Amino acid sequence: MDTALQERLHLALLAQRRAFQAERMPTYEVRRDRLQRLLAMTRQHGQALAAAMAQDFGHRARQESLLADIFTVEAGTRHALRHLRRWMKPRRVATPLHFLPGRNLLMRQPLGVVGVVSPWNYPYYLAMEPAVAALAAGNRVLIKPSELTPATSELMARLVGERFSPEEMQVITGDAEVGKAFTELPFDHLFFTGSTAVGRHVAQAAARNLTPVTLELGGKSPAIIDRSCDLQLTASRLAFGKLFNAGQTCVAPDYLLVPRELVEPLAQQILAEMRRMYPRIAGNADYTSIATPRHHARLQGLLADAAARGARVLRSHEEQPADRRLVPALLLDVPPEATVMQEEIFGPLLPVIAYEHVDQALAHVNRGDRPLALYWFGQDGAARDHVMRQTHAGGVTINDCLWHLGQEDQPFGGVGASGMGSYHGEWGFRTFSKEKPMFIQSRFAGTKLFQPPYGATFERLLGLLKKVI
């Protein structure tokens, strides 16, 4: 490994660690100031960031960038500012009768220096949303954004450098080698968003330093359609959830599980909704490109492999765009061995799997890794509750897609192969804090009665405790 690179990264970490040691418990005013600077940066430069993302993708719908990257960071920061004082306050915790008049407190302290590794698909949001939580909790932050979005990464580095000292928050750009070296630093906490395969390597690198990690990964997130669903409403919301950011979303519906008799009518309704939202694909400013040539070729390969194995391919449009805008397609009668059923799709392809009884659908979901998201569509509350009890997922939206991701009062995170740990709102504050329990003893405590020399008094008191606990 390049020793100059190693030294540069270690010096950045050392500078933040020294700054933290000089200010181990930043005041409410200091934390609020940092959050307000991040909020002002986001508001002032939202349009420039959206333009940079469009440049990186080849084309990205400006409205998608403003909603998914800029607004979400604004909303998360404003939420943190509203609740910061309460989050910071030490909390009274119940004290058992036999320890009274002592009392318990829970104190939240910042961990120190937090490393954030962010991906390319939502390059500003997935860098800054963890940073909001880490700054609110009183930490210093180093960010390594994706090398696949260089314009956005360089702009973030410049904007953060203008608003924050390097000892507060810094963006470190570079290629995959920089990213690998970054994950090997001895952070106090490492936050990674990306693929499950890369997440395993990140966890291994962090483990060598005993660095705790939060892994926000992905997987094949299913949408289960119940016979009680509103077909048109379901189709509209599935089309939106799948095609937002051209399907390049970690919680996009990856495949549908549909009652056999509804497969054809639902598929036709989804295609109609896709055409309504996007009357054309080529040159449509509302429709986002696939981010890189490699990802575009991978998706075309998934489509060709499925078709070669006998899947029916239903394209939403009869177009062949010259750029990386990929025409959406539904895949019916897909054999389970098709690659599209083995890998996370991360694009505008949507397999539709038929089932006779819902337990067949549940068995299909439960045979695979636990997904980051699960969606259910229907009006039958008992059927919904059955599905919720019999499946595991990082998060769920009922009768829609994606929107559980935007709930600041709920934790967001994966389970199993889709990740570990959670953030958003107070959950993020807790992720980047050490919750330190404190027991404050009273001068009138009776614990002296348990000191040696032991004798009959000890035995009587121990017997009494067993009766009162």
Tab-separated table of C-alpha atoms in Angstrom:
chain	number	residue	atom	x	y	z
A	1	MET	CA	0.000	0.000	0.000
A	2	ASP	CA	1.152	3.552	-0.768
A	3	THR	CA	2.857	4.785	2.416
A	4	ALA	CA	2.122	8.420	1.522
A	5	LEU	CA	-1.571	7.556	1.343
A	6	GLN	CA	-1.439	5.760	4.666
A	7	GLU	CA	0.312	8.704	6.271
A	8	ARG	CA	-2.219	11.198	4.868
A	9	LEU	CA	-5.137	9.215	6.237
A	10	HIS	CA	-3.537	8.642	9.623
A	11	LEU	CA	-2.685	12.347	9.941
A	12	ALA	CA	-6.309	13.267	9.210
A	13	LEU	CA	-7.493	10.810	11.850
A	14	LEU	CA	-4.859	11.969	14.338
A	15	ALA	CA	-5.839	15.630	13.919
A	16	GLN	CA	-9.481	14.833	14.664
A	17	ARG	CA	-8.585	12.573	17.577
A	18	ARG	CA	-6.465	15.303	19.182
A	19	ALA	CA	-9.273	17.814	18.691
A	20	PHE	CA	-11.711	15.422	20.306
A	21	GLN	CA	-9.403	14.843	23.267
A	22	ALA	CA	-9.359	18.590	23.823
A	23	GLU	CA	-13.180	18.720	23.735
A	24	ARG	CA	-14.526	15.346	24.831
A	25	MET	CA	-18.051	16.538	25.570
A	26	PRO	CA	-19.051	19.344	23.172
A	27	THR	CA	-21.740	21.607	24.545
A	28	TYR	CA	-25.237	21.896	23.141
A	29	GLU	CA	-24.254	25.245	21.595
A	30	VAL	CA	-21.232	23.750	19.783
A	31	ARG	CA	-23.222	20.834	18.396
A	32	ARG	CA	-26.082	23.069	17.348
A	33	ASP	CA	-23.667	25.365	15.505
A	34	ARG	CA	-22.199	22.428	13.573
A	35	LEU	CA	-25.641	21.191	12.572
A	36	GLN	CA	-26.740	24.672	11.526
A	37	ARG	CA	-23.665	25.000	9.320
A	38	LEU	CA	-24.446	21.663	7.665
A	39	LEU	CA	-28.057	22.731	7.138
A	40	ALA	CA	-27.014	26.070	5.637
A	41	MET	CA	-24.529	24.322	3.343
A	42	THR	CA	-27.223	21.959	2.100
A	43	ARG	CA	-29.767	24.705	1.505
A	44	GLN	CA	-27.357	27.049	-0.232
A	45	HIS	CA	-25.789	24.506	-2.561
A	46	GLY	CA	-28.646	22.084	-3.246
A	47	GLN	CA	-28.952	23.040	-6.908
A	48	ALA	CA	-25.185	22.792	-7.467
A	49	LEU	CA	-25.122	19.381	-5.815
A	50	ALA	CA	-28.013	18.221	-8.000
A	51	ALA	CA	-26.113	19.400	-11.095
A	52	ALA	CA	-23.008	17.516	-9.952
A	53	MET	CA	-25.041	14.344	-9.459
A	54	ALA	CA	-26.509	14.716	-12.945
A	55	GLN	CA	-22.996	15.045	-14.320
A	56	ASP	CA	-21.859	11.910	-12.525
A	57	PHE	CA	-24.840	9.797	-13.627
A	58	GLY	CA	-24.795	10.967	-17.230
A	59	HIS	CA	-28.271	12.221	-16.429
A	60	ARG	CA	-30.167	12.278	-13.165
A	61	ALA	CA	-33.603	13.807	-12.721
A	62	ARG	CA	-33.052	17.081	-10.881
A	63	GLN	CA	-36.221	16.579	-8.846
A	64	GLU	CA	-35.034	13.176	-7.628
A	65	SER	CA	-31.767	14.682	-6.420
A	66	LEU	CA	-33.546	17.559	-4.698
A	67	LEU	CA	-35.993	15.224	-2.978
A	68	ALA	CA	-33.871	12.181	-2.145
A	69	ASP	CA	-30.506	13.817	-1.448
A	70	ILE	CA	-31.087	17.454	-0.520
A	71	PHE	CA	-34.506	17.535	1.168
A	72	THR	CA	-33.791	14.368	3.178
A	73	VAL	CA	-30.600	15.859	4.628
A	74	GLU	CA	-32.430	19.106	5.422
A	75	ALA	CA	-35.237	17.183	7.113
A	76	GLY	CA	-32.846	15.001	9.103
A	77	THR	CA	-30.797	17.994	10.245
A	78	ARG	CA	-33.859	20.011	11.265
A	79	HIS	CA	-35.165	17.005	13.200
A	80	ALA	CA	-31.850	16.703	15.033
A	81	LEU	CA	-31.839	20.429	15.853
A	82	ARG	CA	-35.361	20.227	17.291
A	83	HIS	CA	-34.568	17.285	19.543
A	84	LEU	CA	-30.877	17.739	20.312
A	85	ARG	CA	-31.227	19.157	23.822
A	86	ARG	CA	-33.466	16.283	24.904
A	87	TRP	CA	-31.186	13.659	23.340
A	88	MET	CA	-28.170	15.049	25.192
A	89	LYS	CA	-29.796	15.190	28.616
A	90	PRO	CA	-28.767	12.425	31.084
A	91	ARG	CA	-31.737	10.171	31.776
A	92	ARG	CA	-33.107	8.892	35.027
A	93	VAL	CA	-33.369	5.118	35.049
A	94	ALA	CA	-35.407	3.050	37.481
A	95	THR	CA	-33.503	1.915	40.568
A	96	PRO	CA	-34.340	-1.403	42.299
A	97	LEU	CA	-35.849	-1.116	45.781
A	98	HIS	CA	-32.852	-2.698	47.480
A	99	PHE	CA	-30.470	-0.059	46.041
A	100	LEU	CA	-32.488	2.937	47.240
A	101	PRO	CA	-31.859	5.731	48.125
A	102	GLY	CA	-29.164	5.437	45.432
A	103	ARG	CA	-30.203	6.331	41.893
A	104	ASN	CA	-29.399	5.401	38.302
A	105	LEU	CA	-28.546	7.756	35.450
A	106	LEU	CA	-27.723	7.054	31.809
A	107	MET	CA	-25.252	9.473	30.257
A	108	ARG	CA	-24.696	9.703	26.492
A	109	GLN	CA	-21.162	10.566	25.458
A	110	PRO	CA	-19.659	10.965	21.970
A	111	LEU	CA	-17.455	8.104	20.838
A	112	GLY	CA	-14.691	10.194	19.269
A	113	VAL	CA	-13.885	10.028	15.553
A	114	VAL	CA	-16.455	8.462	13.220
A	115	GLY	CA	-15.626	7.201	9.732
A	116	VAL	CA	-18.364	7.260	7.074
A	117	VAL	CA	-18.010	5.346	3.791
A	118	SER	CA	-20.801	6.367	1.405
A	119	PRO	CA	-21.930	4.909	-1.953
A	120	TRP	CA	-22.692	6.385	-5.354
A	121	ASN	CA	-26.453	5.936	-5.678
A	122	TYR	CA	-27.488	8.733	-3.270
A	123	PRO	CA	-24.092	10.360	-2.896
A	124	TYR	CA	-24.998	13.383	-0.764
A	125	TYR	CA	-27.705	11.885	1.428
A	126	LEU	CA	-25.807	8.720	2.314
A	127	ALA	CA	-22.716	10.753	3.231
A	128	MET	CA	-24.423	13.525	5.185
A	129	GLU	CA	-27.278	11.736	6.961
A	130	PRO	CA	-24.845	9.634	9.066
A	131	ALA	CA	-22.719	12.759	9.538
A	132	VAL	CA	-25.739	14.622	10.968
A	133	ALA	CA	-26.181	11.934	13.606
A	134	ALA	CA	-22.465	11.757	14.383
A	135	LEU	CA	-22.151	15.555	14.769
A	136	ALA	CA	-25.299	15.727	16.890
A	137	ALA	CA	-23.773	13.112	19.182
A	138	GLY	CA	-20.651	15.275	19.533
A	139	ASN	CA	-18.207	13.368	17.330
A	140	ARG	CA	-15.657	14.347	14.720
A	141	VAL	CA	-16.321	12.941	11.228
A	142	LEU	CA	-14.202	11.724	8.311
A	143	ILE	CA	-16.114	10.876	5.114
A	144	LYS	CA	-14.929	8.741	2.186
A	145	PRO	CA	-17.460	9.155	-0.663
A	146	SER	CA	-17.649	6.940	-3.730
A	147	GLU	CA	-15.110	7.305	-6.507
A	148	LEU	CA	-17.948	6.568	-8.982
A	149	THR	CA	-19.458	10.026	-8.401
A	150	PRO	CA	-16.306	12.200	-8.670
A	151	ALA	CA	-18.016	15.523	-9.398
A	152	THR	CA	-20.310	15.199	-6.368
A	153	SER	CA	-17.495	13.943	-4.150
A	154	GLU	CA	-15.177	16.811	-5.089
A	155	LEU	CA	-17.955	19.366	-4.592
A	156	MET	CA	-18.787	17.892	-1.171
A	157	ALA	CA	-15.118	18.049	-0.191
A	158	ARG	CA	-14.935	21.718	-1.172
A	159	LEU	CA	-18.206	22.703	0.508
A	160	VAL	CA	-17.394	20.882	3.747
A	161	GLY	CA	-13.920	22.457	3.711
A	162	GLU	CA	-15.493	25.912	3.475
A	163	ARG	CA	-17.881	25.352	6.411
A	164	PHE	CA	-15.914	23.076	8.737
A	165	SER	CA	-12.380	22.847	9.995
A	166	PRO	CA	-10.632	19.556	9.067
A	167	GLU	CA	-10.672	18.692	12.775
A	168	GLU	CA	-14.493	18.858	12.819
A	169	MET	CA	-15.503	17.184	9.557
A	170	GLN	CA	-13.529	16.374	6.430
A	171	VAL	CA	-14.265	14.661	3.108
A	172	ILE	CA	-11.423	12.518	1.744
A	173	THR	CA	-11.758	11.701	-1.950
A	174	GLY	CA	-9.954	8.982	-3.867
A	175	ASP	CA	-10.218	5.636	-5.572
A	176	ALA	CA	-10.941	2.149	-4.243
A	177	GLU	CA	-7.433	1.910	-2.767
A	178	VAL	CA	-8.152	5.005	-0.676
A	179	GLY	CA	-11.447	3.455	0.394
A	180	LYS	CA	-9.754	0.219	1.462
A	181	ALA	CA	-7.110	2.088	3.465
A	182	PHE	CA	-9.831	4.277	4.993
A	183	THR	CA	-11.726	1.266	6.382
A	184	GLU	CA	-8.525	-0.013	7.989
A	185	LEU	CA	-8.127	3.096	10.161
A	186	PRO	CA	-8.759	2.669	13.910
A	187	PHE	CA	-11.935	4.742	14.083
A	188	ASP	CA	-14.115	4.857	17.177
A	189	HIS	CA	-17.015	3.838	14.913
A	190	LEU	CA	-17.169	3.003	11.195
A	191	PHE	CA	-20.370	3.514	9.207
A	192	PHE	CA	-20.568	1.833	5.788
A	193	THR	CA	-23.313	1.904	3.166
A	194	GLY	CA	-22.903	-0.374	0.155
A	195	SER	CA	-23.160	-3.914	-1.098
A	196	THR	CA	-23.233	-6.987	1.105
A	197	ALA	CA	-20.083	-8.350	-0.552
A	198	VAL	CA	-18.046	-5.212	0.174
A	199	GLY	CA	-19.649	-4.939	3.618
A	200	ARG	CA	-18.079	-8.260	4.601
A	201	HIS	CA	-14.609	-6.917	3.770
A	202	VAL	CA	-15.302	-3.692	5.657
A	203	ALA	CA	-16.390	-5.639	8.745
A	204	GLN	CA	-13.222	-7.738	8.591
A	205	ALA	CA	-11.001	-4.664	8.281
A	206	ALA	CA	-12.750	-2.971	11.207
A	207	ALA	CA	-12.537	-6.100	13.335
A	208	ARG	CA	-8.734	-5.952	13.253
A	209	ASN	CA	-8.989	-2.684	15.205
A	210	LEU	CA	-12.010	-3.785	17.262
A	211	THR	CA	-13.827	-0.878	15.614
A	212	PRO	CA	-17.609	-1.145	15.995
A	213	VAL	CA	-19.441	-0.941	12.686
A	214	THR	CA	-22.827	-0.026	11.315
A	215	LEU	CA	-23.408	-1.742	7.969
A	216	GLU	CA	-26.226	-0.517	5.736
A	217	LEU	CA	-26.253	-3.096	2.951
A	218	GLY	CA	-28.900	-4.328	0.537
A	219	GLY	CA	-30.309	-7.542	-0.832
A	220	LYS	CA	-33.390	-8.700	-2.668
A	221	SER	CA	-36.292	-6.776	-1.157
A	222	PRO	CA	-39.627	-8.428	-1.992
A	223	ALA	CA	-43.064	-6.930	-2.505
A	224	ILE	CA	-45.853	-9.329	-1.545
A	225	ILE	CA	-49.175	-8.638	-3.221
A	226	ASP	CA	-52.307	-9.831	-1.410
A	227	ARG	CA	-55.535	-10.735	-3.187
A	228	SER	CA	-57.228	-7.898	-1.272
A	229	CYS	CA	-55.097	-5.189	-2.895
A	230	ASP	CA	-56.334	-2.238	-4.928
A	231	LEU	CA	-54.787	-3.195	-8.276
A	232	GLN	CA	-54.442	0.276	-9.793
A	233	LEU	CA	-53.103	1.860	-6.605
A	234	THR	CA	-50.665	-1.006	-6.091
A	235	ALA	CA	-49.398	-0.758	-9.668
A	236	SER	CA	-48.895	3.009	-9.436
A	237	ARG	CA	-46.906	2.810	-6.225
A	238	LEU	CA	-44.828	-0.131	-7.382
A	239	ALA	CA	-43.969	1.672	-10.621
A	240	PHE	CA	-42.844	4.735	-8.681
A	241	GLY	CA	-40.866	2.745	-6.115
A	242	LYS	CA	-39.103	0.721	-8.782
A	243	LEU	CA	-38.280	3.531	-11.203
A	244	PHE	CA	-37.259	6.241	-8.734
A	245	ASN	CA	-33.564	6.836	-9.459
A	246	ALA	CA	-34.008	4.191	-12.196
A	247	GLY	CA	-34.206	1.498	-9.536
A	248	GLN	CA	-30.758	2.325	-8.144
A	249	THR	CA	-32.031	2.338	-4.574
A	250	CYS	CA	-31.077	-0.076	-1.808
A	251	VAL	CA	-34.727	-0.395	-0.722
A	252	ALA	CA	-36.280	-0.584	-4.200
A	253	PRO	CA	-38.656	-3.533	-4.654
A	254	ASP	CA	-36.434	-6.222	-6.157
A	255	TYR	CA	-39.140	-8.691	-7.153
A	256	LEU	CA	-42.900	-9.197	-6.792
A	257	LEU	CA	-44.757	-12.158	-5.317
A	258	VAL	CA	-48.247	-12.100	-6.828
A	259	PRO	CA	-51.312	-14.407	-6.705
A	260	ARG	CA	-51.244	-16.324	-9.984
A	261	GLU	CA	-54.574	-14.971	-11.224
A	262	LEU	CA	-53.362	-11.371	-10.686
A	263	VAL	CA	-50.008	-11.697	-12.480
A	264	GLU	CA	-51.198	-10.648	-15.941
A	265	PRO	CA	-53.587	-7.850	-14.907
A	266	LEU	CA	-51.108	-6.402	-12.422
A	267	ALA	CA	-48.245	-6.587	-14.911
A	268	GLN	CA	-50.259	-4.742	-17.550
A	269	GLN	CA	-51.330	-2.122	-15.009
A	270	ILE	CA	-47.724	-1.581	-13.869
A	271	LEU	CA	-46.587	-1.133	-17.486
A	272	ALA	CA	-49.401	1.365	-18.028
A	273	GLU	CA	-48.369	3.300	-14.905
A	274	MET	CA	-44.743	3.349	-16.049
A	275	ARG	CA	-45.822	4.828	-19.379
A	276	ARG	CA	-48.021	7.374	-17.600
A	277	MET	CA	-45.154	8.551	-15.402
A	278	TYR	CA	-42.612	8.431	-18.240
A	279	PRO	CA	-44.319	8.896	-21.641
A	280	ARG	CA	-40.931	8.344	-23.222
A	281	ILE	CA	-37.551	7.145	-22.004
A	282	ALA	CA	-35.075	8.595	-24.495
A	283	GLY	CA	-34.324	12.205	-23.640
A	284	ASN	CA	-36.803	12.299	-20.766
A	285	ALA	CA	-35.449	14.703	-18.132
A	286	ASP	CA	-37.543	12.969	-15.459
A	287	TYR	CA	-35.929	9.565	-16.020
A	288	THR	CA	-32.503	8.889	-14.518
A	289	SER	CA	-29.633	7.150	-16.288
A	290	ILE	CA	-27.805	4.093	-15.027
A	291	ALA	CA	-24.840	5.567	-13.197
A	292	THR	CA	-21.932	3.866	-14.959
A	293	PRO	CA	-21.290	1.900	-18.179
A	294	ARG	CA	-20.379	-1.133	-16.069
A	295	HIS	CA	-23.698	-1.104	-14.224
A	296	HIS	CA	-25.567	-0.564	-17.498
A	297	ALA	CA	-23.826	-3.570	-19.067
A	298	ARG	CA	-24.519	-5.664	-15.948
A	299	LEU	CA	-28.247	-4.931	-16.148
A	300	GLN	CA	-28.367	-5.746	-19.848
A	301	GLY	CA	-26.628	-9.011	-19.001
A	302	LEU	CA	-29.258	-9.831	-16.363
A	303	LEU	CA	-31.991	-9.184	-18.914
A	304	ALA	CA	-30.341	-11.316	-21.595
A	305	ASP	CA	-29.686	-14.166	-19.159
A	306	ALA	CA	-33.317	-14.222	-17.994
A	307	ALA	CA	-34.625	-14.180	-21.569
A	308	ALA	CA	-32.257	-16.987	-22.576
A	309	ARG	CA	-33.605	-19.087	-19.710
A	310	GLY	CA	-37.190	-18.686	-20.872
A	311	ALA	CA	-38.440	-15.596	-19.016
A	312	ARG	CA	-41.033	-13.427	-20.740
A	313	VAL	CA	-39.727	-9.881	-21.042
A	314	LEU	CA	-42.388	-7.139	-21.044
A	315	ARG	CA	-40.805	-3.778	-21.801
A	316	SER	CA	-42.656	-0.616	-20.879
A	317	HIS	CA	-41.560	1.237	-24.027
A	318	GLU	CA	-40.535	0.266	-27.563
A	319	GLU	CA	-37.425	2.407	-27.526
A	320	GLN	CA	-33.680	1.877	-27.638
A	321	PRO	CA	-32.131	4.962	-25.985
A	322	ALA	CA	-28.650	5.829	-27.191
A	323	ASP	CA	-27.480	6.830	-23.717
A	324	ARG	CA	-27.529	4.898	-20.412
A	325	ARG	CA	-31.255	5.365	-19.813
A	326	LEU	CA	-32.459	1.758	-19.590
A	327	VAL	CA	-36.006	0.912	-20.667
A	328	PRO	CA	-37.943	-0.606	-17.709
A	329	ALA	CA	-38.954	-4.228	-18.040
A	330	LEU	CA	-41.068	-6.759	-16.157
A	331	LEU	CA	-39.848	-10.363	-16.217
A	332	LEU	CA	-42.488	-13.100	-15.993
A	333	ASP	CA	-41.989	-16.858	-15.672
A	334	VAL	CA	-38.427	-16.322	-14.481
A	335	PRO	CA	-36.688	-19.586	-13.513
A	336	PRO	CA	-35.118	-19.481	-10.033
A	337	GLU	CA	-31.652	-20.197	-11.410
A	338	ALA	CA	-31.666	-16.992	-13.497
A	339	THR	CA	-29.007	-14.547	-12.320
A	340	VAL	CA	-31.646	-11.836	-11.879
A	341	MET	CA	-33.151	-13.984	-9.111
A	342	GLN	CA	-29.783	-14.519	-7.416
A	343	GLU	CA	-28.352	-10.989	-7.271
A	344	GLU	CA	-29.663	-7.632	-6.125
A	345	ILE	CA	-30.865	-5.958	-9.315
A	346	PHE	CA	-30.283	-2.238	-8.623
A	347	GLY	CA	-31.983	-1.135	-11.811
A	348	PRO	CA	-35.372	-0.869	-13.595
A	349	LEU	CA	-35.929	-4.625	-14.039
A	350	LEU	CA	-38.711	-6.244	-12.026
A	351	PRO	CA	-39.286	-10.026	-11.881
A	352	VAL	CA	-42.847	-11.136	-11.111
A	353	ILE	CA	-43.222	-14.497	-9.329
A	354	ALA	CA	-46.607	-16.221	-9.138
A	355	TYR	CA	-47.898	-17.982	-6.020
A	356	GLU	CA	-51.024	-19.971	-5.217
A	357	HIS	CA	-51.067	-19.588	-1.428
A	358	VAL	CA	-49.372	-16.874	0.621
A	359	ASP	CA	-47.337	-19.445	2.550
A	360	GLN	CA	-45.584	-20.279	-0.728
A	361	ALA	CA	-44.613	-16.618	-1.015
A	362	LEU	CA	-43.393	-16.562	2.585
A	363	ALA	CA	-41.338	-19.715	2.035
A	364	HIS	CA	-39.712	-18.057	-0.994
A	365	VAL	CA	-38.785	-14.978	1.031
A	366	ASN	CA	-37.522	-16.969	4.004
A	367	ARG	CA	-35.288	-19.226	1.896
A	368	GLY	CA	-33.105	-16.267	1.047
A	369	ASP	CA	-31.113	-13.775	3.073
A	370	ARG	CA	-33.110	-11.380	5.193
A	371	PRO	CA	-33.841	-8.326	3.036
A	372	LEU	CA	-33.290	-4.662	3.802
A	373	ALA	CA	-36.924	-3.866	2.961
A	374	LEU	CA	-40.202	-5.716	2.550
A	375	TYR	CA	-43.409	-4.388	1.021
A	376	TRP	CA	-46.967	-5.647	1.382
A	377	PHE	CA	-50.007	-4.496	-0.560
A	378	GLY	CA	-53.571	-5.286	0.460
A	379	GLN	CA	-56.563	-4.354	2.607
A	380	ASP	CA	-56.852	-7.540	4.692
A	381	GLY	CA	-55.422	-6.734	8.136
A	382	ALA	CA	-55.254	-10.365	9.238
A	383	ALA	CA	-53.344	-11.330	6.089
A	384	ARG	CA	-50.960	-8.413	6.606
A	385	ASP	CA	-50.275	-9.371	10.217
A	386	HIS	CA	-49.620	-12.984	9.195
A	387	VAL	CA	-46.967	-11.844	6.713
A	388	MET	CA	-45.384	-9.479	9.239
A	389	ARG	CA	-45.137	-12.240	11.864
A	390	GLN	CA	-43.641	-14.767	9.479
A	391	THR	CA	-40.917	-12.649	7.850
A	392	HIS	CA	-37.851	-10.666	8.858
A	393	ALA	CA	-36.718	-7.479	7.124
A	394	GLY	CA	-34.773	-4.354	7.937
A	395	GLY	CA	-37.901	-2.237	7.485
A	396	VAL	CA	-41.384	-2.341	5.988
A	397	THR	CA	-43.734	-0.053	4.104
A	398	ILE	CA	-47.343	-1.168	3.803
A	399	ASN	CA	-49.272	-0.259	0.630
A	400	ASP	CA	-46.391	1.739	-0.785
A	401	CYS	CA	-42.644	1.586	-1.386
A	402	LEU	CA	-39.569	3.341	0.007
A	403	TRP	CA	-41.246	5.690	2.483
A	404	HIS	CA	-40.221	3.935	5.712
A	405	LEU	CA	-36.742	5.189	4.837
A	406	GLY	CA	-37.868	8.779	5.488
A	407	GLN	CA	-39.185	8.287	9.020
A	408	GLU	CA	-36.857	10.149	11.402
A	409	ASP	CA	-38.689	8.766	14.460
A	410	GLN	CA	-38.081	5.174	13.351
A	411	PRO	CA	-34.779	3.277	13.120
A	412	PHE	CA	-33.473	2.448	9.655
A	413	GLY	CA	-31.154	-0.506	9.231
A	414	GLY	CA	-30.771	-4.029	7.966
A	415	VAL	CA	-30.855	-7.477	9.505
A	416	GLY	CA	-28.551	-10.380	8.764
A	417	ALA	CA	-26.989	-10.065	5.321
A	418	SER	CA	-28.757	-6.730	4.737
A	419	GLY	CA	-26.831	-5.037	7.521
A	420	MET	CA	-26.355	-4.423	11.212
A	421	GLY	CA	-27.101	-1.427	13.381
A	422	SER	CA	-29.449	1.445	12.624
A	423	TYR	CA	-29.671	5.210	12.374
A	424	HIS	CA	-32.012	8.172	11.668
A	425	GLY	CA	-33.180	10.568	14.350
A	426	GLU	CA	-32.480	9.534	17.928
A	427	TRP	CA	-31.459	6.077	16.734
A	428	GLY	CA	-28.519	7.641	14.896
A	429	PHE	CA	-27.621	9.742	17.927
A	430	ARG	CA	-27.500	6.563	20.003
A	431	THR	CA	-25.456	4.697	17.386
A	432	PHE	CA	-22.702	7.310	17.639
A	433	SER	CA	-22.870	7.642	21.441
A	434	LYS	CA	-21.638	5.585	24.349
A	435	GLU	CA	-24.581	5.211	26.711
A	436	LYS	CA	-22.710	5.175	30.005
A	437	PRO	CA	-24.664	3.846	32.992
A	438	MET	CA	-24.008	5.604	36.305
A	439	PHE	CA	-25.148	4.484	39.748
A	440	ILE	CA	-25.017	7.320	42.285
A	441	GLN	CA	-24.790	5.946	45.791
A	442	SER	CA	-26.329	7.696	48.783
A	443	ARG	CA	-24.442	8.320	52.009
A	444	PHE	CA	-27.312	6.553	53.751
A	445	ALA	CA	-26.931	3.315	51.761
A	446	GLY	CA	-27.337	0.052	53.607
A	447	THR	CA	-24.747	-1.735	51.486
A	448	LYS	CA	-22.284	-1.569	54.394
A	449	LEU	CA	-24.302	-4.380	55.924
A	450	PHE	CA	-22.955	-6.657	53.178
A	451	GLN	CA	-19.325	-6.030	54.025
A	452	PRO	CA	-17.254	-8.679	55.850
A	453	PRO	CA	-16.873	-10.112	58.337
A	454	TYR	CA	-19.835	-12.213	57.208
A	455	GLY	CA	-22.200	-13.839	59.647
A	456	ALA	CA	-25.838	-14.341	60.548
A	457	THR	CA	-26.770	-10.760	59.650
A	458	PHE	CA	-25.569	-11.294	56.102
A	459	GLU	CA	-27.616	-14.498	55.757
A	460	ARG	CA	-30.784	-12.814	57.064
A	461	LEU	CA	-30.395	-9.820	54.743
A	462	LEU	CA	-29.711	-12.021	51.722
A	463	GLY	CA	-32.826	-14.019	52.496
A	464	LEU	CA	-34.848	-10.825	52.797
A	465	LEU	CA	-33.563	-9.553	49.434
A	466	LYS	CA	-34.646	-12.775	47.755
A	467	LYS	CA	-38.189	-12.108	48.955
A	468	VAL	CA	-38.395	-8.501	47.750
A	469	ILE	CA	-36.759	-8.676	44.321
